[in-house]
PDB file of C-alpha atoms in Angstrom:
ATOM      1  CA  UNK X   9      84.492  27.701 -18.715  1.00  0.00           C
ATOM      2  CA  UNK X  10      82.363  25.828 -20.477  1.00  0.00           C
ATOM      3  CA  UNK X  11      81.198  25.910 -24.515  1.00  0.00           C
ATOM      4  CA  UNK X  12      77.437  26.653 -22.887  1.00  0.00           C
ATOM      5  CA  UNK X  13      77.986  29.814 -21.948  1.00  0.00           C
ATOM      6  CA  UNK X  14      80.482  30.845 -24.711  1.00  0.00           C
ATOM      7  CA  UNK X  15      79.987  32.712 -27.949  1.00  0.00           C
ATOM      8  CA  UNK X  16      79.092  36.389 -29.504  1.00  0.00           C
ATOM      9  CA  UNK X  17      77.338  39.449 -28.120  1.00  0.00           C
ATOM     10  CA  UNK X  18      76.228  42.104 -30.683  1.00  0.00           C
ATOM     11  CA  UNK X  19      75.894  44.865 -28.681  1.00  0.00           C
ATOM     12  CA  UNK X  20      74.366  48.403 -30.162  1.00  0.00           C
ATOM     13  CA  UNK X  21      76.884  50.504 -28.693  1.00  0.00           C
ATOM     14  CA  UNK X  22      76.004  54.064 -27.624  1.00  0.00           C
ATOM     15  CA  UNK X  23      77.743  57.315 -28.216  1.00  0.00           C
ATOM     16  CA  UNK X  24      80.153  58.997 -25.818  1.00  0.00           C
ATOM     17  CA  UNK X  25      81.860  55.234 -24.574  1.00  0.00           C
ATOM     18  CA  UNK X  26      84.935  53.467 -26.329  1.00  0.00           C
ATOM     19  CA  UNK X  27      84.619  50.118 -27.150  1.00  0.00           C
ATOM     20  CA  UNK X  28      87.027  49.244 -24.155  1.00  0.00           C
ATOM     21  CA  UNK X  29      84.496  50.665 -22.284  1.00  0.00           C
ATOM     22  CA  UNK X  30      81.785  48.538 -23.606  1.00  0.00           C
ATOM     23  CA  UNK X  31      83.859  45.549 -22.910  1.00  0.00           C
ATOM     24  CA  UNK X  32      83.669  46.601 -19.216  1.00  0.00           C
ATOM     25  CA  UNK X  33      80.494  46.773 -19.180  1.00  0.00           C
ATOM     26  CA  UNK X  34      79.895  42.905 -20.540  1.00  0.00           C
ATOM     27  CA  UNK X  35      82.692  41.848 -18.064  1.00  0.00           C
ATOM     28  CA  UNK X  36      80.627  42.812 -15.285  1.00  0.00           C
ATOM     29  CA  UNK X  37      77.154  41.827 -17.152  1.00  0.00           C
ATOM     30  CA  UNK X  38      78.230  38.431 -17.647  1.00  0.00           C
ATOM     31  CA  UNK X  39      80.705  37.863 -14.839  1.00  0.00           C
ATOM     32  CA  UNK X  40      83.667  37.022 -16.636  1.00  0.00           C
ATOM     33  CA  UNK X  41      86.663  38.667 -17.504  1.00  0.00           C
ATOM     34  CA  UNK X  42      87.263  36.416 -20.651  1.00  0.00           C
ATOM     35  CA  UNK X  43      85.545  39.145 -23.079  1.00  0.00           C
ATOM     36  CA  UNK X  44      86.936  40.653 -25.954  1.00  0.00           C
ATOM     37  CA  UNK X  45      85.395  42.909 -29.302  1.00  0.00           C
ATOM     38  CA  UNK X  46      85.904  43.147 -32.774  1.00  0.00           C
ATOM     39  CA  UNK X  47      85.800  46.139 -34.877  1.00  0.00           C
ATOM     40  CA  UNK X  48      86.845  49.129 -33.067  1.00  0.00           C
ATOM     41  CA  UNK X  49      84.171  51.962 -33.177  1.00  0.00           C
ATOM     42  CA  UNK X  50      85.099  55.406 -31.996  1.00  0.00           C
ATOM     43  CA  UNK X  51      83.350  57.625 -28.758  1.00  0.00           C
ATOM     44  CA  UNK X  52      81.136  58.881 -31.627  1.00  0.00           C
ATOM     45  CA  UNK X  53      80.002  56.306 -33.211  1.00  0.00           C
ATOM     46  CA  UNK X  54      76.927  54.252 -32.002  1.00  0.00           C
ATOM     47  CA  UNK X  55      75.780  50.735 -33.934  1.00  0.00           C
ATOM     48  CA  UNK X  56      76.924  47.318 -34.150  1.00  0.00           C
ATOM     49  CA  UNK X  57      79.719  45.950 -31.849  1.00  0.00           C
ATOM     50  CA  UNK X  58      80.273  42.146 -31.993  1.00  0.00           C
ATOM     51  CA  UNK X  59      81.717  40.923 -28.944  1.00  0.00           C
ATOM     52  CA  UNK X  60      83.191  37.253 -27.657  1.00  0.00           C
ATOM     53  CA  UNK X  61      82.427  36.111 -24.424  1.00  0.00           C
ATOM     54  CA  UNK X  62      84.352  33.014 -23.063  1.00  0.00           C
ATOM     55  CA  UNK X  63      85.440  30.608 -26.083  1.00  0.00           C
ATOM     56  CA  UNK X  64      83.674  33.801 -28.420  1.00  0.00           C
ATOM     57  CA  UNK X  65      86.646  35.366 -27.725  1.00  0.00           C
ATOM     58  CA  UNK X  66      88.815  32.977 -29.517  1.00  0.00           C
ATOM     59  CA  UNK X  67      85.936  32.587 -32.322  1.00  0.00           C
ATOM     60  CA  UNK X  68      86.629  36.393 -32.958  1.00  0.00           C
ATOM     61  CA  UNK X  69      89.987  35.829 -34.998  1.00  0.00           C
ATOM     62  CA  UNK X  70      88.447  33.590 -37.350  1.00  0.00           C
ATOM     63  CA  UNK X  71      84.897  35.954 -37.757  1.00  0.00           C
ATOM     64  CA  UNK X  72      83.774  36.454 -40.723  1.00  0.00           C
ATOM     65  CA  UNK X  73      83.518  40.320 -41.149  1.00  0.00           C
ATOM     66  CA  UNK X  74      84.638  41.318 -44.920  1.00  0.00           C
ATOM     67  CA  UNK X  75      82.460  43.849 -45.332  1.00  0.00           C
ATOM     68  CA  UNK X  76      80.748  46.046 -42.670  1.00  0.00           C
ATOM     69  CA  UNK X  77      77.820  49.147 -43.615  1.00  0.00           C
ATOM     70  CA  UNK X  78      77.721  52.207 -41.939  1.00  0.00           C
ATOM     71  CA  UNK X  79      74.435  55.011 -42.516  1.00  0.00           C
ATOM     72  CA  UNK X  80      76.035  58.667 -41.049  1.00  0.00           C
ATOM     73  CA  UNK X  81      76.101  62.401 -41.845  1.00  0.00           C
ATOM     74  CA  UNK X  82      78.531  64.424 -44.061  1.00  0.00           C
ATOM     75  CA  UNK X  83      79.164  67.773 -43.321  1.00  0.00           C
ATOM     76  CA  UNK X  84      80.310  69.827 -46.693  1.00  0.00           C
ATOM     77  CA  UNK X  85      82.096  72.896 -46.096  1.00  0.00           C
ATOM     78  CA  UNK X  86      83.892  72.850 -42.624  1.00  0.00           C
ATOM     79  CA  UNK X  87      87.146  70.221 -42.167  1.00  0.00           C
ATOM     80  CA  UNK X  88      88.446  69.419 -38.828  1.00  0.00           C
ATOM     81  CA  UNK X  89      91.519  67.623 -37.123  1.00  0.00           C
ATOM     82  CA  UNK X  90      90.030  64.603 -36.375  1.00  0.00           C
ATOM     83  CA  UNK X  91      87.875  64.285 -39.778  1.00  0.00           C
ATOM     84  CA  UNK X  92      84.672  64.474 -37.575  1.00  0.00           C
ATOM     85  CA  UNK X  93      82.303  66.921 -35.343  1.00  0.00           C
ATOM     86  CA  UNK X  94      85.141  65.734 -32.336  1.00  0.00           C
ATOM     87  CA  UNK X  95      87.791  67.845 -33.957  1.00  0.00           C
ATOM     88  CA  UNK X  96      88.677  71.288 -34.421  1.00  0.00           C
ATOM     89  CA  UNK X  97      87.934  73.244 -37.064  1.00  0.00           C
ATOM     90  CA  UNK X  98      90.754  73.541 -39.682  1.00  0.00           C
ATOM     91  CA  UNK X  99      88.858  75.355 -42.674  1.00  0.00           C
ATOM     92  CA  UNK X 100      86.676  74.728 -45.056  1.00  0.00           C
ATOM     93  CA  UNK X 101      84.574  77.153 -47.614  1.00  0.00           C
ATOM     94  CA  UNK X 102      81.231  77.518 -48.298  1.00  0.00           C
ATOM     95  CA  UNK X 103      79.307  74.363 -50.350  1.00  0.00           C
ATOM     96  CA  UNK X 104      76.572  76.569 -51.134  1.00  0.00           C
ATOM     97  CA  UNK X 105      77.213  76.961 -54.978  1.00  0.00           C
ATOM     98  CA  UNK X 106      78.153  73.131 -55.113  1.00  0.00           C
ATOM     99  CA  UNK X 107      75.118  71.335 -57.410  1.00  0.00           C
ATOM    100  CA  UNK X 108      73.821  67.744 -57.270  1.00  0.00           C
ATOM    101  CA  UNK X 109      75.985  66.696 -60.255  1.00  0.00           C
ATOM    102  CA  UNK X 110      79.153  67.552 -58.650  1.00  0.00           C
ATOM    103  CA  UNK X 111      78.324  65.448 -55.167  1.00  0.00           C
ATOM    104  CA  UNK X 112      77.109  62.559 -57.106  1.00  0.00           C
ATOM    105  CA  UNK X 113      80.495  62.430 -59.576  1.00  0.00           C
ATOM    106  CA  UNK X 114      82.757  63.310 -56.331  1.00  0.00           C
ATOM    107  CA  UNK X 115      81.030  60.261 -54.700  1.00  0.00           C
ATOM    108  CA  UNK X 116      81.336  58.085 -57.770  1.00  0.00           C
ATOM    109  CA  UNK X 117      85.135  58.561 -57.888  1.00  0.00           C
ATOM    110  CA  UNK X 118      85.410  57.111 -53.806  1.00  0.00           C
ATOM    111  CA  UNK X 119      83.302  53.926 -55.181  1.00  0.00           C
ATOM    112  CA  UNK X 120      84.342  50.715 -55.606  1.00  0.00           C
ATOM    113  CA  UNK X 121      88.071  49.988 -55.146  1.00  0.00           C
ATOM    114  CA  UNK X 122      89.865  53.061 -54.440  1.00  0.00           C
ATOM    115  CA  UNK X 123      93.541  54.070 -52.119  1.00  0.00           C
ATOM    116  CA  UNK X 124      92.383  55.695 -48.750  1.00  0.00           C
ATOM    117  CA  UNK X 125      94.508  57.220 -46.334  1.00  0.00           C
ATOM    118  CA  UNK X 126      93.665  56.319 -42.610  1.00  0.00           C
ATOM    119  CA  UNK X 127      92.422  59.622 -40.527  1.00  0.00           C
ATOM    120  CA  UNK X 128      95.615  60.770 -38.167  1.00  0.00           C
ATOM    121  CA  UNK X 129      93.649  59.901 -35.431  1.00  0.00           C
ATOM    122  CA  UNK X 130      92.808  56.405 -35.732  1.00  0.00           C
ATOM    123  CA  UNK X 131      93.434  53.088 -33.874  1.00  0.00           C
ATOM    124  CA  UNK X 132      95.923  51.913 -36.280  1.00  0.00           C
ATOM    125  CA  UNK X 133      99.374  50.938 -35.033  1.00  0.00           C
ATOM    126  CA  UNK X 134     102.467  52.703 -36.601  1.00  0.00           C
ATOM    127  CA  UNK X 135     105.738  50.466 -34.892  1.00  0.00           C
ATOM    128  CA  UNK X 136     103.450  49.476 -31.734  1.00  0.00           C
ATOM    129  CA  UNK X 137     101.799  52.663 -31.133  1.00  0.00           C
ATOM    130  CA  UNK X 138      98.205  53.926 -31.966  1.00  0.00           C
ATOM    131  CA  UNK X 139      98.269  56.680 -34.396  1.00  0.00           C
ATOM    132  CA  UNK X 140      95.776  58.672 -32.068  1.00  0.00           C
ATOM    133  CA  UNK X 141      98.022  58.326 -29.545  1.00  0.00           C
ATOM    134  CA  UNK X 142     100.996  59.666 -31.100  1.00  0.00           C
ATOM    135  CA  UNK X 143      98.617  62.982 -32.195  1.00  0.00           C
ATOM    136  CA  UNK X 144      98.119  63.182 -28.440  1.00  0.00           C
ATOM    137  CA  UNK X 145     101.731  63.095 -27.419  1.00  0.00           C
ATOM    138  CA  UNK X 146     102.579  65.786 -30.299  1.00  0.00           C
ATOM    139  CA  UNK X 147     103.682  63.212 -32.842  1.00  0.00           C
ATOM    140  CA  UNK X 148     103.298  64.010 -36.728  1.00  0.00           C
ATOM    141  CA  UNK X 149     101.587  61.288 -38.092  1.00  0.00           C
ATOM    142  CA  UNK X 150     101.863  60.398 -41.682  1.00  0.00           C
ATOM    143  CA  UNK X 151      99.623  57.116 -42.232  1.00  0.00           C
ATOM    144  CA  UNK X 152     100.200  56.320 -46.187  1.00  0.00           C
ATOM    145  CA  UNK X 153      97.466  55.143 -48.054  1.00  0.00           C
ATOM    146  CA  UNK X 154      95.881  51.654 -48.291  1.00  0.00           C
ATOM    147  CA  UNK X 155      93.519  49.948 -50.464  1.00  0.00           C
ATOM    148  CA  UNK X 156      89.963  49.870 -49.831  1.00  0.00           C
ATOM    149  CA  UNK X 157      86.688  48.541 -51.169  1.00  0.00           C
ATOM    150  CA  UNK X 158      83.654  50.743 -51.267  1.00  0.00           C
ATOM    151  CA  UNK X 159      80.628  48.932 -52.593  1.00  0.00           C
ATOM    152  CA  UNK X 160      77.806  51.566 -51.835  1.00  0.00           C
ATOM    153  CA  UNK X 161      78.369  55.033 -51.343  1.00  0.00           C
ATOM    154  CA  UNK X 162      74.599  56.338 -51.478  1.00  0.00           C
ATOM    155  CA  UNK X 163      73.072  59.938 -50.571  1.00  0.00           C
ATOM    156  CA  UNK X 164      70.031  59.114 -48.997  1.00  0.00           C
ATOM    157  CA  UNK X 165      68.847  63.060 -47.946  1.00  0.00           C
ATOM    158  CA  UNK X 166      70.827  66.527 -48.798  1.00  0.00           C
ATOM    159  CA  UNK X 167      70.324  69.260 -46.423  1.00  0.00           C
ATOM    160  CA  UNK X 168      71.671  72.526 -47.390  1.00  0.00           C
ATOM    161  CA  UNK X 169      72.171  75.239 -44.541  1.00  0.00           C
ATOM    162  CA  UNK X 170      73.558  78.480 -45.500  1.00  0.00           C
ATOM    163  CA  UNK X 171      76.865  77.885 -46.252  1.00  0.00           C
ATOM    164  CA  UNK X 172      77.110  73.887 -45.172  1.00  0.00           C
ATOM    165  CA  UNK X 173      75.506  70.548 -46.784  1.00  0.00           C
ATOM    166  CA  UNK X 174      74.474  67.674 -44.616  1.00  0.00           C
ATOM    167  CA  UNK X 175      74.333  64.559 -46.592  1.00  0.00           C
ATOM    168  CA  UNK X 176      72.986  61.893 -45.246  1.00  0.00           C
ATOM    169  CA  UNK X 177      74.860  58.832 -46.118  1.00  0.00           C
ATOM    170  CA  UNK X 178      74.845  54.679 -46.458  1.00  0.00           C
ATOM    171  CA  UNK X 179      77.716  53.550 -47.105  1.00  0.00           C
ATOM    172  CA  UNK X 180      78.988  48.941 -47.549  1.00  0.00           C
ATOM    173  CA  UNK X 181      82.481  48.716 -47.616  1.00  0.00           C
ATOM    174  CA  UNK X 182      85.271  46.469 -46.861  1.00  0.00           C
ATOM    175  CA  UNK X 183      86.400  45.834 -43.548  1.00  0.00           C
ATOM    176  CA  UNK X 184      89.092  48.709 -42.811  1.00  0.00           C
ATOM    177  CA  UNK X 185      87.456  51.372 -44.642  1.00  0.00           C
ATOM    178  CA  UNK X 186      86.763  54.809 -42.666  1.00  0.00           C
ATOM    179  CA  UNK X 187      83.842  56.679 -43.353  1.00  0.00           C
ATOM    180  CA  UNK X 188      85.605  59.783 -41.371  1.00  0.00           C
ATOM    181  CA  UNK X 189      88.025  59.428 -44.645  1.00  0.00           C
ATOM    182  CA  UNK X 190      85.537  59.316 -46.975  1.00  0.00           C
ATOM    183  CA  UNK X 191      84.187  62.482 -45.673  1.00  0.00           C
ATOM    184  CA  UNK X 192      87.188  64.088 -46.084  1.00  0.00           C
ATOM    185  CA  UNK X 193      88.167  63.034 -48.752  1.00  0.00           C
ATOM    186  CA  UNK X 194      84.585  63.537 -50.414  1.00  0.00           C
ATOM    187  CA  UNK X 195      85.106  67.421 -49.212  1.00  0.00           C
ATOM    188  CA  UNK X 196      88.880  68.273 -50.550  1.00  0.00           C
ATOM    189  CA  UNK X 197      87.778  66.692 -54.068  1.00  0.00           C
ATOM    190  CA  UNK X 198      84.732  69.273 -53.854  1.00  0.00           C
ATOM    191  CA  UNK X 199      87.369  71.840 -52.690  1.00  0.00           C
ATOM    192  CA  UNK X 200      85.210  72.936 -50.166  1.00  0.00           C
ATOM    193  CA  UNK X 201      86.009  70.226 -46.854  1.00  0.00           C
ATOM    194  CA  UNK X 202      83.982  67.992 -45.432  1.00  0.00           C
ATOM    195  CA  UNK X 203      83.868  65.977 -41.878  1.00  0.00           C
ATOM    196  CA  UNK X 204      81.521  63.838 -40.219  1.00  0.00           C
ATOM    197  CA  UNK X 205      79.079  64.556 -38.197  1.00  0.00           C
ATOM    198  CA  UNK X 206      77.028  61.419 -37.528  1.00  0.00           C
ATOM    199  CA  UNK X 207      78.241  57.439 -37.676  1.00  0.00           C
ATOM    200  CA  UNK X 208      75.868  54.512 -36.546  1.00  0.00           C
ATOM    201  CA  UNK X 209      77.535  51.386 -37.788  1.00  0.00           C
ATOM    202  CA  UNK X 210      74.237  48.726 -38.877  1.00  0.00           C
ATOM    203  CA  UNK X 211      76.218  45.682 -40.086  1.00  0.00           C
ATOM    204  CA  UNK X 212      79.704  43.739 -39.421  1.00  0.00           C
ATOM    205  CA  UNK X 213      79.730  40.934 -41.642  1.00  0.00           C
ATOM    206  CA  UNK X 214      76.302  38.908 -41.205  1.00  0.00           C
ATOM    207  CA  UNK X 215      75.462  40.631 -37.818  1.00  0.00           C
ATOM    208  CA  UNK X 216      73.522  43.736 -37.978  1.00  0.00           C
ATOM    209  CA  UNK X 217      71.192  45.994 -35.568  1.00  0.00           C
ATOM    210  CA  UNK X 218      68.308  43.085 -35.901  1.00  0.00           C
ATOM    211  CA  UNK X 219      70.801  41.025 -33.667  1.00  0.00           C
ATOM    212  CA  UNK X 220      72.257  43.586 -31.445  1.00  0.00           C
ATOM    213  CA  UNK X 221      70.914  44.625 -27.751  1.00  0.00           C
ATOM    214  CA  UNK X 222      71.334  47.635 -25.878  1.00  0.00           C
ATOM    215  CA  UNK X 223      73.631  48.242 -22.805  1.00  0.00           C
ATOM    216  CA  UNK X 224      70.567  48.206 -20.836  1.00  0.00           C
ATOM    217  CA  UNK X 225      68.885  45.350 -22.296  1.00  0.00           C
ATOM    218  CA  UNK X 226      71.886  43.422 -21.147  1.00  0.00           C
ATOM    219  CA  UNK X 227      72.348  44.747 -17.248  1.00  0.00           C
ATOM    220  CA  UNK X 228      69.129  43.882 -16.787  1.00  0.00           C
ATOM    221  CA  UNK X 229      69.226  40.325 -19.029  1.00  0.00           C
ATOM    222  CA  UNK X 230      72.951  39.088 -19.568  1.00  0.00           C
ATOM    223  CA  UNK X 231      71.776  36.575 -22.675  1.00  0.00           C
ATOM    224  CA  UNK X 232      74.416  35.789 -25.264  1.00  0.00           C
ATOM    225  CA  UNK X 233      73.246  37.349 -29.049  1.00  0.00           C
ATOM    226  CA  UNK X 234      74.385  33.876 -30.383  1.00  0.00           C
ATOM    227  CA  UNK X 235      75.789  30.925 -29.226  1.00  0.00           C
ATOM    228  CA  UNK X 236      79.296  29.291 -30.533  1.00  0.00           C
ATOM    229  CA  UNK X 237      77.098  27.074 -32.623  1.00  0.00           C
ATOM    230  CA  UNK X 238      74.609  29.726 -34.279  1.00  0.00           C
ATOM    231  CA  UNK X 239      77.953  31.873 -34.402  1.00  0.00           C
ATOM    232  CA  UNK X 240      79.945  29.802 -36.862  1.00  0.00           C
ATOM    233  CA  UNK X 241      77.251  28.609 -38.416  1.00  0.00           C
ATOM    234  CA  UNK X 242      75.905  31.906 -39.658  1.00  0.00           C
ATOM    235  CA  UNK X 243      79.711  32.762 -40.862  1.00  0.00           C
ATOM    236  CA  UNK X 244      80.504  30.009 -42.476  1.00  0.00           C
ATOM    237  CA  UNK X 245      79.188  27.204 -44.857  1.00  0.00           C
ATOM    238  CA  UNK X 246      78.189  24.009 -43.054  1.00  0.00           C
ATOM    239  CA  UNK X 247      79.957  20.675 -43.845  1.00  0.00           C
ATOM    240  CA  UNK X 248      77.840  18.209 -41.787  1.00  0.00           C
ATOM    241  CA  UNK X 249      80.355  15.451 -40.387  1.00  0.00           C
ATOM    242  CA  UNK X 250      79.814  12.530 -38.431  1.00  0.00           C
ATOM    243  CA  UNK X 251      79.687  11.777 -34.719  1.00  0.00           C
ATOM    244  CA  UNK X 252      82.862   9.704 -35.317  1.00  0.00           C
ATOM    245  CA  UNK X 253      84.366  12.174 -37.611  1.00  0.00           C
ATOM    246  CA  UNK X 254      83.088  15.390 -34.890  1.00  0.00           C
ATOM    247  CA  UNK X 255      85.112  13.712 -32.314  1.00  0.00           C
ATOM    248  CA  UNK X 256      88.025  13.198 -34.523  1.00  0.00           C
ATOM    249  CA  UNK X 257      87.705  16.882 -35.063  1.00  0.00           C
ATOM    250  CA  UNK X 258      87.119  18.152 -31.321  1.00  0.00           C
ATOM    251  CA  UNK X 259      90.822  16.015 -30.226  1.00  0.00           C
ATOM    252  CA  UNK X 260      92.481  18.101 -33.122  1.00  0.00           C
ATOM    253  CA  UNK X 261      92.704  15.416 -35.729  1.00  0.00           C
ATOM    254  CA  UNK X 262      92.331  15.774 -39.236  1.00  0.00           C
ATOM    255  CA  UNK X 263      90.050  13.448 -41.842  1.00  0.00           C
ATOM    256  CA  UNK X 264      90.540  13.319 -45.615  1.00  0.00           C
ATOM    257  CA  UNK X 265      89.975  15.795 -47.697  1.00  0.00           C
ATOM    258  CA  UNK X 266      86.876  16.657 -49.150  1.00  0.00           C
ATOM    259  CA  UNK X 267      87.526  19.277 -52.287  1.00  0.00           C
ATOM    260  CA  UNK X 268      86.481  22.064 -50.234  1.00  0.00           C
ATOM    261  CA  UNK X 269      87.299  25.456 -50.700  1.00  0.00           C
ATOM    262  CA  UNK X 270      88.388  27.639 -48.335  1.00  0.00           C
ATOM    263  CA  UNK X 271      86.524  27.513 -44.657  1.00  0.00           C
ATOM    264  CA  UNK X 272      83.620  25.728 -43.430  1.00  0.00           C
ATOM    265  CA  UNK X 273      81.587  25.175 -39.716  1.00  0.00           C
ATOM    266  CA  UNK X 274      81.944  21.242 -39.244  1.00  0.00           C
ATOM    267  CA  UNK X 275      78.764  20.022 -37.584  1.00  0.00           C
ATOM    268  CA  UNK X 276      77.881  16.841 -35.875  1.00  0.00           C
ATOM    269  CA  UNK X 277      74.226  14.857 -36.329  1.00  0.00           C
ATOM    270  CA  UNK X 278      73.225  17.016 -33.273  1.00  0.00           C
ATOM    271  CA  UNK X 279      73.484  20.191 -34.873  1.00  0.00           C
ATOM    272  CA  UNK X 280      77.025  20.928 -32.716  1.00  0.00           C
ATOM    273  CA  UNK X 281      79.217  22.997 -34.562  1.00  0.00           C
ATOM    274  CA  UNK X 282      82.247  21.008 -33.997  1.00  0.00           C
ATOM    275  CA  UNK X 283      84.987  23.248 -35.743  1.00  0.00           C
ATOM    276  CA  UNK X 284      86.579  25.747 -38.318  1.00  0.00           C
ATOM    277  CA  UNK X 285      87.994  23.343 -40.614  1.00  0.00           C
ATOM    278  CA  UNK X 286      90.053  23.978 -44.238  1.00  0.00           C
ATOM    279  CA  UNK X 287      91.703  21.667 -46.594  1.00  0.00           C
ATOM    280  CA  UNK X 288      95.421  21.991 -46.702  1.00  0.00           C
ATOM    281  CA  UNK X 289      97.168  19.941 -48.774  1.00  0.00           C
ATOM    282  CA  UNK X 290      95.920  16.314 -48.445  1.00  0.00           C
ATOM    283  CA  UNK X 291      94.433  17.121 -44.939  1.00  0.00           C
ATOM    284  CA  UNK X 292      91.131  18.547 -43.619  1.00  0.00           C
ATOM    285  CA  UNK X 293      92.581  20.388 -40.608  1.00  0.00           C
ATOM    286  CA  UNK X 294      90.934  22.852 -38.139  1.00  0.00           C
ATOM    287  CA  UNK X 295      91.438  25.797 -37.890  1.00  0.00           C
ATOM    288  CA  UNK X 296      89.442  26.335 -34.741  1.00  0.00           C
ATOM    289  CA  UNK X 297      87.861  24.203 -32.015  1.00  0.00           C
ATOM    290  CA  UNK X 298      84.409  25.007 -30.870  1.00  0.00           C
ATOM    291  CA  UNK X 299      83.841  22.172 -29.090  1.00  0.00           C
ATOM    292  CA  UNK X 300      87.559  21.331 -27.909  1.00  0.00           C
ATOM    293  CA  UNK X 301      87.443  17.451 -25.966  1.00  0.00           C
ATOM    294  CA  UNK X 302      88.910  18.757 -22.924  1.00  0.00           C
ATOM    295  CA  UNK X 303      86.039  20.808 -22.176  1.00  0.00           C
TER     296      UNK X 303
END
């Protein structure tokens, strides 16, 4: 292994494959089996997918990916198990009489920081076990409600079709937030259920669809998106070190502190990036090695 070929993937995944599988995929692409992802994005979903190859893997823990942003489809007036188009159909009642005014209000109430409750059939781990898995096995799952941001929550096109409403939806939110949740819950406070139809995930953090390459793009080419370097220097703020100082840093050791606040990329005269480093106490530790000296 060596830092060269080491560092982040943004892949734009396509519908009808896990993420696992995607991982697969870049094992093979890139000959390695040190590959890992971040951000989980369901069978539906299609969009952004950061993934660590080599020392990226390791990198992934300390990514920066607060806030993600999502453009999809809402279906008003049909609900489902699953809280999208994979589910079946639980109910629902016609959105047909439902005005502008009410959407917009509805939506305004799931803005900004609000309590969301997980769909039943997500990856989230109740005592070891995915939720979805339990609904497979027959479980009841219960998953209470956590706090969310939701920063934008915009209608960008309403289609109405008999007795249903598409709307056309871009949503920024915090990392955690489920848009399948949001559609439902957008749908019970209209009375009428909702469910999505659509998800294509555009951003994680500052990696978006400008970055990412296609499954195909990277069979044919197996290039990394961004190297360790360009990685955690687009995450972080720089603090440009010294040669003596980056080698301090690459063994492990810590320098003097600085008055920084919270993390930054350490980078060498070269334009290396070194390390995650953070003050604690009367230390500038790492937090992360890029560029480890045993490599």
């Amino acid at each position: 292994m060596t830092v060269a070929n080491s560092g982040l993937v943004v892949v734009d995944k396509p519908a009808g494959m896990t993420s696992h599988d995607v991982v697969g995929r870049l094992r093979r692409y890139f000959g390695t089996r040190k590959v890992g992802h971040a951000g989980t994005l369901d069978p539906m979903a299609t969009g952004v997918l950061v993934a660590g190859i080599e020392r990226g893997t390791k990198f992934l823990a300390h990514m920066v990916a607060s806030t993600k942003s999502y453009s999809g489809t809402i279906r008003l007036g049909q609900s489902t198990t699953t809280d999208d188009a994979e589910g079946e159909v639980t109910g629902g009642s016609s959105a047909a009489s439902l005005d502008d005014a009410a959407i917009t209000s509805a939506i305004t109430e799931l803005t900004g920081d609000i309590m969301q409750r997980p769909a039943a059939v997500s990856a989230i781990k109740i005592d070891g076990k995915r939720a979805h898995q339990r609904v497979r096995d027959g479980e009841k799952v219960d998953i209470p409600a956590r706090p969310v941001t939701v920063t934008r929550f915009d209608v960008i096109n309403a289609e109405r079709n008999n007795e249903y409403i598409d709307l056309d939806v871009e949503v920024d939110c915090s990392s955690g937030t489920y848009i399948r949740s949001l559609a439902r819950d957008l749908g019970e406070a209209l009375g009428v259920g909702g469910h999505l139809t659509r998800l294509r995930r555009t951003a994680v953090g500052p990696f978006t669809l400008d970055d990412a390459r296609t499954l195909d793009e990277l069979e044919d080419n197996a290039q990394l998106s961004l190297n360790l370097d360009e990685a955690l220097i687009r995450s972080y703020p720089v603090l440009n070190v010294t040669e003596d100082e980056g080698k301090a840093l690459a063994m492990g050791k810590w320098l003097e502190p600085r008055g920084l606040k919270g993390v930054h990329a350490a980078v060498d005269p070269d334009g290396q990036a070194i390390a995650l480093i953070k003050e604690k106490g009367k230390r500038l530790a790492t937090v992360f090695v890029a560029r480890p000296s045993t490599l």
